[in-house]
């Protein structure tokens, strides 16, 4: 499937100069030299070459050295193919290139550029930076608490803003405004832009997620988990007119098998790659390191300066930058000795944590309720994880006394949800339709929860406990600790049978 097959129907895009680059996922990626190549060649976008896509997964999967740069270009391409397909349907239905006040070309090119720029604001080590640095009180108070907001600031305060302005002068009217609305954390007011935002991100199978599942599985060598029939999902998707507006995407019922496979494989990628136990342990170590070196490296300061209109310090931040600084800091005597030791463990892959007990996968069973229990579990995760950790520690203390300290134990909990939780803010965000003679009939909402229940796809919480390696050198203590932890976790979730789980 190629974008160029649609260009004859999009006159403005057809006048742009197009080229292609090779890619291991799509073979060839189309791009235009008038807007997209200029953005790609900016220093702020080139910075993404120095930020790994999978943070620390390369410590487990040696091939996982790919970057946010590659992923962003892939999302641009896939958003272009997806938006071109949807736009073609709208042009045919509406009988012209004006779609709710927007030119068809603008909607497609804005989707492509939004896909290209959607990860622009990521800091070094991506989500770890967001969880540790951007979540601190001072940055939250200033509204600088996620990479989406920082990405919009980087667009505003770098040459990308000028590139978008020049594109408008060449006939791509309002592209800058549309791109910003598609990238914003909040949904656009315009229904048609909410439709195109779903194509790029924040939906069940947007370009962002489809690309990272295929790309991440390719580079980690876990192709069996990232096998997604993206062409069938896109070809089977249509703009659904609901309440006289086009805001939703409907999937042909013949393509529900491809959706089922996508949801299952997404779960497998999260369980086996993104939440790999060794990776999670190193993420814990990285979090402690970032928190400790924040002031020395000026991480929070760089974000604050970006918020004030100066992006220069933030643009320097990357994985490579932090690694280089850590190599200097590891021997710096004015650093606390425990921080220097953590830096060395991080740099030289010395995992300070060992998993104890089993992986606990607690099913989250929906019994016809309006809300998905996994959403509730996710929403209140910090609260119940704290209670769970306290419960586990109290059981250990009661049975082992002072043989192990509380600070030597931590519990890691994550939600294994087949669908992106951010796409499930409403009970019905998913539409299906029967196709007859190229036209949709019987368009209706279909609860993604009901679909998963019918298909036997059950969300789960995965819980693991870890202990400090220095505290469990005794093998008998390690085995006993594992038994205690397993019993405590089962007791907390009230699991008495294999069918146990959290229900609504």
CSV table of C-alpha atoms in Angstrom, one decimal:
chain,number,residue,atom,x,y,z
A,1,UNK,CA,0.0,0.0,0.0
A,2,UNK,CA,1.5,3.4,-1.0
A,3,UNK,CA,0.5,6.9,-0.5
A,4,UNK,CA,1.2,7.7,-4.1
A,5,UNK,CA,-1.8,5.7,-5.2
A,6,UNK,CA,-4.0,8.5,-3.7
A,7,UNK,CA,-2.2,11.5,-4.9
A,8,UNK,CA,-4.2,11.8,-8.1
A,9,UNK,CA,-7.2,12.6,-5.9
A,10,UNK,CA,-5.4,15.2,-3.8
A,11,UNK,CA,-4.3,18.0,-6.2
A,12,UNK,CA,-2.2,20.1,-3.8
A,13,UNK,CA,-0.2,17.1,-2.6
A,14,UNK,CA,0.2,16.0,-6.2
A,15,UNK,CA,2.1,19.1,-7.0
A,16,UNK,CA,4.7,18.6,-4.2
A,17,UNK,CA,8.0,16.9,-4.9
A,18,UNK,CA,8.0,13.3,-3.6
A,19,UNK,CA,10.8,10.9,-3.0
A,20,UNK,CA,11.1,7.6,-1.0
A,21,UNK,CA,13.5,6.1,1.6
A,22,UNK,CA,14.0,2.5,2.4
A,23,UNK,CA,12.6,1.0,5.6
A,24,UNK,CA,12.7,-2.5,7.0
A,25,UNK,CA,9.0,-2.5,8.0
A,26,UNK,CA,7.3,-0.9,4.9
A,27,UNK,CA,10.1,-1.4,2.3
A,28,UNK,CA,9.7,2.2,1.1
A,29,UNK,CA,8.4,5.3,2.8
A,30,UNK,CA,7.2,8.2,0.7
A,31,UNK,CA,8.0,11.7,1.8
A,32,UNK,CA,7.8,15.1,0.3
A,33,UNK,CA,10.8,17.5,0.1
A,34,UNK,CA,8.6,20.6,0.4
A,35,UNK,CA,7.6,20.2,4.1
A,36,UNK,CA,8.6,16.8,5.6
A,37,UNK,CA,12.2,16.6,4.5
A,38,UNK,CA,12.8,20.2,5.8
A,39,UNK,CA,11.4,19.1,9.2
A,40,UNK,CA,13.4,15.9,9.3
A,41,UNK,CA,16.6,17.8,8.6
A,42,UNK,CA,16.2,20.3,11.5
A,43,UNK,CA,18.5,19.8,14.6
A,44,UNK,CA,15.5,19.4,16.9
A,45,UNK,CA,14.2,16.5,14.9
A,46,UNK,CA,17.7,14.9,14.3
A,47,UNK,CA,18.0,14.8,18.1
A,48,UNK,CA,15.5,11.9,18.0
A,49,UNK,CA,18.3,9.8,16.4
A,50,UNK,CA,20.0,9.8,19.8
A,51,UNK,CA,17.0,8.7,21.8
A,52,UNK,CA,16.3,4.9,21.8
A,53,UNK,CA,12.7,3.9,21.0
A,54,UNK,CA,12.7,1.2,23.7
A,55,UNK,CA,14.6,3.0,26.5
A,56,UNK,CA,16.5,0.1,28.2
A,57,UNK,CA,15.1,-3.0,26.3
A,58,UNK,CA,18.5,-3.2,24.5
A,59,UNK,CA,19.9,-4.6,27.8
A,60,UNK,CA,17.7,-7.7,27.2
A,61,UNK,CA,17.2,-7.6,23.5
A,62,UNK,CA,20.5,-6.6,21.8
A,63,UNK,CA,18.8,-5.6,18.6
A,64,UNK,CA,16.6,-3.0,20.3
A,65,UNK,CA,18.9,-0.2,19.3
A,66,UNK,CA,16.3,1.6,17.0
A,67,UNK,CA,15.3,5.1,17.8
A,68,UNK,CA,12.5,7.6,18.1
A,69,UNK,CA,13.7,9.0,14.8
A,70,UNK,CA,12.9,5.8,12.9
A,71,UNK,CA,9.6,5.3,14.6
A,72,UNK,CA,8.5,8.9,13.9
A,73,UNK,CA,9.2,8.5,10.2
A,74,UNK,CA,7.2,5.3,10.3
A,75,UNK,CA,4.3,6.9,11.9
A,76,UNK,CA,4.4,9.7,9.3
A,77,UNK,CA,4.1,7.1,6.6
A,78,UNK,CA,1.4,5.0,8.2
A,79,UNK,CA,-0.6,8.1,9.2
A,80,UNK,CA,-0.4,9.2,5.5
A,81,UNK,CA,-1.6,5.9,4.2
A,82,UNK,CA,-4.4,5.8,6.8
A,83,UNK,CA,-5.5,9.4,6.4
A,84,UNK,CA,-5.4,9.1,2.6
A,85,UNK,CA,-7.7,6.1,2.7
A,86,UNK,CA,-10.2,7.9,5.0
A,87,UNK,CA,-10.0,11.1,3.0
A,88,UNK,CA,-10.6,9.3,-0.2
A,89,UNK,CA,-13.8,7.9,1.3
A,90,UNK,CA,-14.9,11.4,2.5
A,91,UNK,CA,-14.2,13.0,-0.8
A,92,UNK,CA,-16.4,10.4,-2.6
A,93,UNK,CA,-19.2,10.8,0.0
A,94,UNK,CA,-19.2,14.6,0.1
A,95,UNK,CA,-18.6,15.0,-3.6
A,96,UNK,CA,-15.7,17.5,-3.2
A,97,UNK,CA,-12.4,18.3,-1.6
A,98,UNK,CA,-13.9,20.5,1.1
A,99,UNK,CA,-14.4,18.5,4.3
A,100,UNK,CA,-16.1,20.4,7.1
A,101,UNK,CA,-14.2,23.6,6.1
A,102,UNK,CA,-10.8,21.9,5.5
A,103,UNK,CA,-9.2,21.0,2.2
A,104,UNK,CA,-8.7,17.3,1.8
A,105,UNK,CA,-5.0,17.8,1.1
A,106,UNK,CA,-4.5,19.7,4.4
A,107,UNK,CA,-6.1,16.9,6.5
A,108,UNK,CA,-3.8,14.3,4.9
A,109,UNK,CA,-0.6,16.3,5.1
A,110,UNK,CA,-1.4,17.5,8.6
A,111,UNK,CA,-1.9,13.9,9.7
A,112,UNK,CA,1.5,13.0,8.2
A,113,UNK,CA,3.3,15.9,9.8
A,114,UNK,CA,1.6,15.2,13.2
A,115,UNK,CA,2.8,11.6,12.9
A,116,UNK,CA,6.3,12.8,12.2
A,117,UNK,CA,6.3,15.2,15.2
A,118,UNK,CA,4.3,13.2,17.7
A,119,UNK,CA,7.4,12.2,19.7
A,120,UNK,CA,9.3,15.4,19.3
A,121,UNK,CA,9.1,16.3,23.0
A,122,UNK,CA,10.5,13.1,24.4
A,123,UNK,CA,13.4,13.5,26.8
A,124,UNK,CA,16.3,11.1,27.3
A,125,UNK,CA,15.1,7.6,28.1
A,126,UNK,CA,11.6,8.7,27.0
A,127,UNK,CA,9.0,7.5,29.5
A,128,UNK,CA,11.4,7.2,32.4
A,129,UNK,CA,12.2,10.9,31.9
A,130,UNK,CA,8.5,11.7,31.9
A,131,UNK,CA,7.8,9.6,35.0
A,132,UNK,CA,10.7,11.0,37.1
A,133,UNK,CA,11.6,14.4,35.8
A,134,UNK,CA,8.4,15.8,34.3
A,135,UNK,CA,6.3,14.5,37.1
A,136,UNK,CA,8.0,16.7,39.8
A,137,UNK,CA,6.0,19.3,41.5
A,138,UNK,CA,7.6,22.4,40.0
A,139,UNK,CA,7.1,21.2,36.4
A,140,UNK,CA,3.6,20.0,37.0
A,141,UNK,CA,2.7,23.4,38.4
A,142,UNK,CA,4.0,25.0,35.2
A,143,UNK,CA,2.1,22.7,33.0
A,144,UNK,CA,5.3,21.1,31.7
A,145,UNK,CA,4.4,17.5,32.7
A,146,UNK,CA,4.3,15.5,29.5
A,147,UNK,CA,6.2,15.1,26.2
A,148,UNK,CA,3.2,16.1,24.2
A,149,UNK,CA,3.2,19.6,25.7
A,150,UNK,CA,7.0,19.9,25.3
A,151,UNK,CA,6.7,18.8,21.7
A,152,UNK,CA,4.3,21.7,21.0
A,153,UNK,CA,6.7,24.1,22.6
A,154,UNK,CA,9.6,22.7,20.5
A,155,UNK,CA,7.5,23.3,17.4
A,156,UNK,CA,6.7,26.8,18.5
A,157,UNK,CA,10.2,27.8,19.5
A,158,UNK,CA,12.3,26.2,16.7
A,159,UNK,CA,12.5,26.5,13.0
A,160,UNK,CA,9.7,24.0,12.6
A,161,UNK,CA,7.2,26.8,13.2
A,162,UNK,CA,8.7,28.7,10.3
A,163,UNK,CA,8.6,25.6,8.0
A,164,UNK,CA,4.9,25.2,8.7
A,165,UNK,CA,4.3,28.9,8.1
A,166,UNK,CA,6.1,28.7,4.7
A,167,UNK,CA,4.0,25.6,3.8
A,168,UNK,CA,0.8,27.7,4.5
A,169,UNK,CA,2.1,30.3,2.1
A,170,UNK,CA,2.5,27.7,-0.6
A,171,UNK,CA,-1.2,26.5,-0.4
A,172,UNK,CA,-1.3,24.2,2.6
A,173,UNK,CA,-3.7,26.5,4.4
A,174,UNK,CA,-3.8,26.4,8.2
A,175,UNK,CA,-1.5,23.3,8.4
A,176,UNK,CA,0.3,24.7,11.4
A,177,UNK,CA,-3.0,25.1,13.4
A,178,UNK,CA,-4.3,21.7,12.4
A,179,UNK,CA,-1.0,19.9,13.3
A,180,UNK,CA,-1.0,21.5,16.7
A,181,UNK,CA,-4.6,20.5,17.3
A,182,UNK,CA,-3.9,16.9,16.3
A,183,UNK,CA,-0.9,16.8,18.6
A,184,UNK,CA,-2.4,18.4,21.7
A,185,UNK,CA,-3.2,16.3,24.7
A,186,UNK,CA,-6.8,17.6,24.6
A,187,UNK,CA,-9.2,16.6,21.9
A,188,UNK,CA,-9.9,19.2,19.2
A,189,UNK,CA,-13.3,20.9,19.2
A,190,UNK,CA,-13.9,20.2,15.5
A,191,UNK,CA,-15.4,16.7,15.0
A,192,UNK,CA,-13.5,16.2,11.7
A,193,UNK,CA,-10.2,16.9,13.5
A,194,UNK,CA,-11.1,14.4,16.2
A,195,UNK,CA,-11.5,11.9,13.5
A,196,UNK,CA,-8.0,12.6,12.1
A,197,UNK,CA,-6.5,12.6,15.6
A,198,UNK,CA,-7.7,9.0,16.0
A,199,UNK,CA,-5.8,8.1,12.8
A,200,UNK,CA,-2.5,9.4,14.3
A,201,UNK,CA,-2.9,8.5,18.0
A,202,UNK,CA,-5.3,8.0,20.9
A,203,UNK,CA,-7.5,5.3,19.5
A,204,UNK,CA,-7.7,1.5,19.3
A,205,UNK,CA,-5.3,1.0,16.3
A,206,UNK,CA,-3.8,4.4,15.4
A,207,UNK,CA,-0.7,4.8,13.2
A,208,UNK,CA,1.5,5.4,16.3
A,209,UNK,CA,0.7,2.1,18.0
A,210,UNK,CA,0.7,0.0,14.8
A,211,UNK,CA,4.1,1.2,13.8
A,212,UNK,CA,5.7,0.7,17.2
A,213,UNK,CA,4.4,-2.8,17.6
A,214,UNK,CA,5.7,-3.8,14.2
A,215,UNK,CA,9.0,-1.9,14.5
A,216,UNK,CA,9.7,-2.9,18.1
A,217,UNK,CA,9.0,-6.6,17.4
A,218,UNK,CA,11.3,-6.5,14.4
A,219,UNK,CA,14.3,-5.0,16.2
A,220,UNK,CA,13.8,-7.1,19.3
A,221,UNK,CA,13.6,-10.3,17.3
A,222,UNK,CA,10.1,-11.1,18.5
A,223,UNK,CA,8.3,-10.9,15.2
A,224,UNK,CA,5.7,-13.4,16.4
A,225,UNK,CA,4.3,-10.8,18.8
A,226,UNK,CA,4.2,-7.9,16.4
A,227,UNK,CA,2.6,-9.5,13.4
A,228,UNK,CA,-0.1,-7.1,12.5
A,229,UNK,CA,-2.2,-7.0,9.4
A,230,UNK,CA,-2.1,-3.2,9.2
A,231,UNK,CA,-3.2,-3.1,5.6
A,232,UNK,CA,-6.4,-5.0,6.4
A,233,UNK,CA,-7.2,-2.8,9.4
A,234,UNK,CA,-6.7,0.3,7.3
A,235,UNK,CA,-8.5,-0.9,4.2
A,236,UNK,CA,-11.4,-2.1,6.3
A,237,UNK,CA,-11.7,1.3,8.1
A,238,UNK,CA,-14.3,3.9,7.0
A,239,UNK,CA,-15.4,7.3,8.3
A,240,UNK,CA,-18.7,6.8,10.1
A,241,UNK,CA,-21.3,9.5,10.1
A,242,UNK,CA,-22.8,9.6,13.6
A,243,UNK,CA,-25.2,12.4,14.5
A,244,UNK,CA,-24.6,14.2,11.1
A,245,UNK,CA,-20.9,14.5,11.7
A,246,UNK,CA,-17.8,12.5,10.8
A,247,UNK,CA,-16.0,11.9,14.0
A,248,UNK,CA,-15.6,8.2,14.3
A,249,UNK,CA,-14.0,5.4,12.4
A,250,UNK,CA,-16.0,2.2,11.6
A,251,UNK,CA,-14.4,-1.2,10.9
A,252,UNK,CA,-15.8,-3.6,8.4
A,253,UNK,CA,-17.1,-6.6,10.3
A,254,UNK,CA,-15.0,-8.8,7.9
A,255,UNK,CA,-11.9,-7.3,9.5
A,256,UNK,CA,-12.7,-8.2,13.1
A,257,UNK,CA,-10.3,-11.1,12.9
A,258,UNK,CA,-7.4,-8.7,12.1
A,259,UNK,CA,-8.5,-6.6,15.1
A,260,UNK,CA,-8.5,-9.7,17.4
A,261,UNK,CA,-5.0,-10.6,16.2
A,262,UNK,CA,-3.8,-7.0,16.8
A,263,UNK,CA,-5.2,-6.9,20.3
A,264,UNK,CA,-3.7,-10.3,21.2
A,265,UNK,CA,-0.3,-9.4,19.8
A,266,UNK,CA,-0.3,-6.0,21.6
A,267,UNK,CA,-0.8,-7.8,24.9
A,268,UNK,CA,2.1,-10.2,24.0
A,269,UNK,CA,4.4,-7.3,23.2
A,270,UNK,CA,3.7,-5.6,26.5
A,271,UNK,CA,4.1,-8.8,28.6
A,272,UNK,CA,7.2,-10.1,26.9
A,273,UNK,CA,9.1,-7.0,25.7
A,274,UNK,CA,7.9,-3.7,27.3
A,275,UNK,CA,7.4,-5.3,30.7
A,276,UNK,CA,10.2,-7.8,30.6
A,277,UNK,CA,11.2,-8.4,34.3
A,278,UNK,CA,14.9,-7.6,33.7
A,279,UNK,CA,14.0,-4.4,31.8
A,280,UNK,CA,11.6,-3.3,34.6
A,281,UNK,CA,14.4,-3.9,37.2
A,282,UNK,CA,16.8,-1.7,35.2
A,283,UNK,CA,14.1,0.9,34.8
A,284,UNK,CA,13.8,1.1,38.5
A,285,UNK,CA,17.6,1.7,38.7
A,286,UNK,CA,17.4,4.3,36.0
A,287,UNK,CA,14.7,6.1,37.8
A,288,UNK,CA,16.9,6.3,40.9
A,289,UNK,CA,19.8,7.6,38.8
A,290,UNK,CA,17.8,10.3,37.0
A,291,UNK,CA,16.4,11.5,40.3
A,292,UNK,CA,19.8,11.7,41.8
A,293,UNK,CA,21.6,13.5,38.9
A,294,UNK,CA,18.8,15.9,38.0
A,295,UNK,CA,20.4,18.9,39.6
A,296,UNK,CA,23.9,18.0,38.3
A,297,UNK,CA,22.8,17.6,34.7
A,298,UNK,CA,20.2,20.4,34.8
A,299,UNK,CA,17.4,18.2,33.5
A,300,UNK,CA,14.5,20.1,35.2
A,301,UNK,CA,16.2,23.4,34.4
A,302,UNK,CA,16.3,22.5,30.7
A,303,UNK,CA,12.6,21.8,30.7
A,304,UNK,CA,11.9,25.1,32.6
A,305,UNK,CA,13.9,27.1,30.0
A,306,UNK,CA,12.0,25.4,27.2
A,307,UNK,CA,8.8,26.6,28.9
A,308,UNK,CA,10.2,30.1,29.0
A,309,UNK,CA,10.9,30.0,25.2
A,310,UNK,CA,14.5,28.9,25.2
A,311,UNK,CA,14.8,25.3,23.7
A,312,UNK,CA,18.6,25.3,23.4
A,313,UNK,CA,19.3,23.3,26.6
A,314,UNK,CA,16.5,20.8,26.0
A,315,UNK,CA,17.6,20.1,22.5
A,316,UNK,CA,20.9,18.9,23.8
A,317,UNK,CA,19.3,16.3,26.0
A,318,UNK,CA,19.4,12.7,24.7
A,319,UNK,CA,20.3,9.2,25.8
A,320,UNK,CA,23.8,9.7,24.5
A,321,UNK,CA,24.2,13.0,26.3
A,322,UNK,CA,23.1,11.5,29.7
A,323,UNK,CA,25.4,8.5,29.2
A,324,UNK,CA,28.4,10.7,28.5
A,325,UNK,CA,27.7,12.8,31.6
A,326,UNK,CA,27.2,9.7,33.7
A,327,UNK,CA,30.6,8.4,32.7
A,328,UNK,CA,32.1,11.6,34.2
A,329,UNK,CA,29.9,11.6,37.3
A,330,UNK,CA,30.6,8.0,38.3
A,331,UNK,CA,34.0,9.1,39.7
A,332,UNK,CA,33.0,12.5,40.9
A,333,UNK,CA,33.8,12.6,44.6
A,334,UNK,CA,31.3,15.3,45.6
A,335,UNK,CA,28.5,12.9,44.6
A,336,UNK,CA,27.0,10.7,47.3
A,337,UNK,CA,28.7,7.3,47.3
A,338,UNK,CA,25.5,5.4,46.9
A,339,UNK,CA,24.6,7.5,43.8
A,340,UNK,CA,28.0,6.9,42.3
A,341,UNK,CA,27.5,3.2,42.9
A,342,UNK,CA,24.1,3.2,41.2
A,343,UNK,CA,25.5,5.1,38.2
A,344,UNK,CA,28.2,2.4,37.8
A,345,UNK,CA,25.6,-0.4,38.1
A,346,UNK,CA,23.5,1.3,35.4
A,347,UNK,CA,26.5,1.9,33.1
A,348,UNK,CA,27.9,-1.6,33.3
A,349,UNK,CA,24.6,-3.5,33.4
A,350,UNK,CA,24.8,-4.7,37.0
A,351,UNK,CA,21.2,-5.4,38.0
A,352,UNK,CA,20.8,-4.8,41.7
A,353,UNK,CA,17.4,-6.5,41.8
A,354,UNK,CA,16.3,-10.1,41.6
A,355,UNK,CA,12.8,-11.2,40.9
A,356,UNK,CA,11.3,-13.3,43.7
A,357,UNK,CA,8.3,-15.6,43.4
A,358,UNK,CA,6.2,-16.1,40.3
A,359,UNK,CA,4.7,-13.7,37.8
A,360,UNK,CA,1.1,-13.1,38.9
A,361,UNK,CA,-1.3,-12.4,36.1
A,362,UNK,CA,-4.6,-11.4,37.6
A,363,UNK,CA,-7.5,-11.3,35.2
A,364,UNK,CA,-9.7,-8.2,35.1
A,365,UNK,CA,-13.1,-9.6,34.2
A,366,UNK,CA,-15.8,-7.4,32.9
A,367,UNK,CA,-19.3,-8.7,33.7
A,368,UNK,CA,-21.3,-6.4,31.5
A,369,UNK,CA,-20.5,-3.2,33.5
A,370,UNK,CA,-20.3,0.2,31.9
A,371,UNK,CA,-16.7,0.7,32.6
A,372,UNK,CA,-13.8,-1.6,32.0
A,373,UNK,CA,-12.3,-2.8,35.3
A,374,UNK,CA,-8.8,-2.5,33.8
A,375,UNK,CA,-9.4,1.3,33.4
A,376,UNK,CA,-10.4,1.4,37.1
A,377,UNK,CA,-7.3,-0.6,38.0
A,378,UNK,CA,-5.1,1.7,36.0
A,379,UNK,CA,-6.8,4.9,37.3
A,380,UNK,CA,-6.3,3.9,40.9
A,381,UNK,CA,-3.0,2.0,40.4
A,382,UNK,CA,-0.8,4.2,42.6
A,383,UNK,CA,-3.2,3.7,45.5
A,384,UNK,CA,-3.7,-0.1,45.3
A,385,UNK,CA,0.0,-0.8,44.4
A,386,UNK,CA,1.0,1.1,47.6
A,387,UNK,CA,-1.5,-1.0,49.6
A,388,UNK,CA,-0.2,-4.2,47.9
A,389,UNK,CA,3.4,-3.4,48.6
A,390,UNK,CA,2.6,-2.7,52.3
A,391,UNK,CA,0.7,-6.0,52.5
A,392,UNK,CA,3.6,-7.9,51.0
A,393,UNK,CA,6.1,-6.3,53.4
A,394,UNK,CA,4.0,-6.9,56.4
A,395,UNK,CA,3.8,-10.6,55.6
A,396,UNK,CA,7.5,-10.8,55.1
A,397,UNK,CA,8.1,-9.0,58.4
A,398,UNK,CA,5.7,-11.2,60.3
A,399,UNK,CA,7.4,-14.4,59.0
A,400,UNK,CA,11.1,-13.4,58.6
A,401,UNK,CA,11.4,-10.7,61.2
A,402,UNK,CA,14.6,-8.7,60.8
A,403,UNK,CA,16.2,-11.2,58.3
A,404,UNK,CA,15.4,-8.8,55.5
A,405,UNK,CA,14.7,-5.0,55.5
A,406,UNK,CA,11.6,-3.4,54.0
A,407,UNK,CA,13.7,-1.2,51.7
A,408,UNK,CA,15.1,-4.4,50.1
A,409,UNK,CA,11.7,-5.3,48.6
A,410,UNK,CA,9.6,-3.6,46.0
A,411,UNK,CA,6.6,-4.7,44.0
A,412,UNK,CA,6.1,-3.9,40.3
A,413,UNK,CA,2.5,-3.8,38.9
A,414,UNK,CA,1.4,-3.1,35.3
A,415,UNK,CA,-1.8,-3.3,33.4
A,416,UNK,CA,-1.8,-5.7,30.4
A,417,UNK,CA,-4.6,-4.3,28.4
A,418,UNK,CA,-5.1,-5.4,24.8
A,419,UNK,CA,-6.4,-1.9,23.8
A,420,UNK,CA,-4.7,1.4,24.6
A,421,UNK,CA,-6.2,2.7,27.8
A,422,UNK,CA,-6.2,6.2,26.5
A,423,UNK,CA,-8.6,5.2,23.8
A,424,UNK,CA,-11.2,3.9,26.2
A,425,UNK,CA,-12.3,7.1,28.0
A,426,UNK,CA,-15.9,6.3,26.8
A,427,UNK,CA,-17.6,3.0,26.9
A,428,UNK,CA,-18.3,3.0,23.1
A,429,UNK,CA,-15.4,4.4,21.0
A,430,UNK,CA,-15.5,1.6,18.5
A,431,UNK,CA,-17.9,1.3,15.5
A,432,UNK,CA,-18.5,-1.6,13.2
A,433,UNK,CA,-20.3,-1.8,9.9
A,434,UNK,CA,-21.4,-4.2,7.2
A,435,UNK,CA,-20.2,-3.2,3.7
A,436,UNK,CA,-22.5,-3.7,0.7
A,437,UNK,CA,-21.6,-2.5,-2.8
A,438,UNK,CA,-18.9,-0.3,-1.3
A,439,UNK,CA,-21.3,1.4,1.1
A,440,UNK,CA,-21.6,1.1,4.9
A,441,UNK,CA,-24.8,-0.3,6.3
A,442,UNK,CA,-25.9,-1.0,9.8
A,443,UNK,CA,-23.2,1.2,11.4
A,444,UNK,CA,-23.4,0.7,15.1
A,445,UNK,CA,-21.2,1.2,18.2
A,446,UNK,CA,-19.6,-2.0,19.6
A,447,UNK,CA,-18.2,-1.9,23.1
A,448,UNK,CA,-14.5,-2.8,22.9
A,449,UNK,CA,-15.0,-4.5,26.3
A,450,UNK,CA,-17.8,-6.7,24.8
A,451,UNK,CA,-15.7,-7.5,21.8
A,452,UNK,CA,-12.8,-8.7,24.0
A,453,UNK,CA,-15.1,-10.8,26.2
A,454,UNK,CA,-16.7,-12.4,23.2
A,455,UNK,CA,-13.2,-13.2,21.7
A,456,UNK,CA,-11.8,-14.4,25.0
A,457,UNK,CA,-9.3,-11.6,25.3
A,458,UNK,CA,-9.0,-10.7,28.9
A,459,UNK,CA,-7.1,-7.7,30.4
A,460,UNK,CA,-4.8,-8.6,33.2
A,461,UNK,CA,-2.6,-7.0,35.9
A,462,UNK,CA,0.9,-8.5,36.0
A,463,UNK,CA,2.5,-8.3,39.4
A,464,UNK,CA,6.1,-9.1,40.2
A,465,UNK,CA,8.1,-8.7,43.4
A,466,UNK,CA,11.9,-8.0,43.5
A,467,UNK,CA,14.5,-8.1,46.3
A,468,UNK,CA,17.9,-6.6,46.6
A,469,UNK,CA,20.5,-9.1,45.5
A,470,UNK,CA,22.7,-8.2,48.4
A,471,UNK,CA,19.9,-9.1,50.8
A,472,UNK,CA,19.1,-12.6,49.4
A,473,UNK,CA,22.5,-14.2,48.9
A,474,UNK,CA,21.3,-17.1,51.1
A,475,UNK,CA,19.5,-19.6,48.7
A,476,UNK,CA,17.1,-20.9,51.4
A,477,UNK,CA,16.1,-17.4,52.3
A,478,UNK,CA,15.5,-16.6,48.6
A,479,UNK,CA,13.2,-19.6,48.2
A,480,UNK,CA,11.3,-18.9,51.5
A,481,UNK,CA,10.9,-15.3,50.5
A,482,UNK,CA,9.4,-16.3,47.2
A,483,UNK,CA,6.8,-18.5,48.9
A,484,UNK,CA,5.9,-15.8,51.3
A,485,UNK,CA,5.5,-13.2,48.5
A,486,UNK,CA,3.4,-15.5,46.3
A,487,UNK,CA,1.1,-16.2,49.2
A,488,UNK,CA,0.8,-12.5,50.1
A,489,UNK,CA,0.0,-11.5,46.5
A,490,UNK,CA,-2.6,-14.3,46.1
A,491,UNK,CA,-4.2,-13.3,49.4
A,492,UNK,CA,-4.3,-9.6,48.5
A,493,UNK,CA,-6.2,-10.3,45.3
A,494,UNK,CA,-8.2,-13.0,47.0
A,495,UNK,CA,-7.2,-15.6,44.5
A,496,UNK,CA,-8.4,-19.0,45.6
A,497,UNK,CA,-8.8,-20.7,42.2
A,498,UNK,CA,-7.4,-20.4,38.7
A,499,UNK,CA,-10.6,-18.5,37.7
A,500,UNK,CA,-9.9,-15.9,40.3
A,501,UNK,CA,-9.8,-12.2,39.3
A,502,UNK,CA,-11.0,-8.7,39.9
A,503,UNK,CA,-14.6,-8.2,38.6
A,504,UNK,CA,-17.1,-5.5,38.3
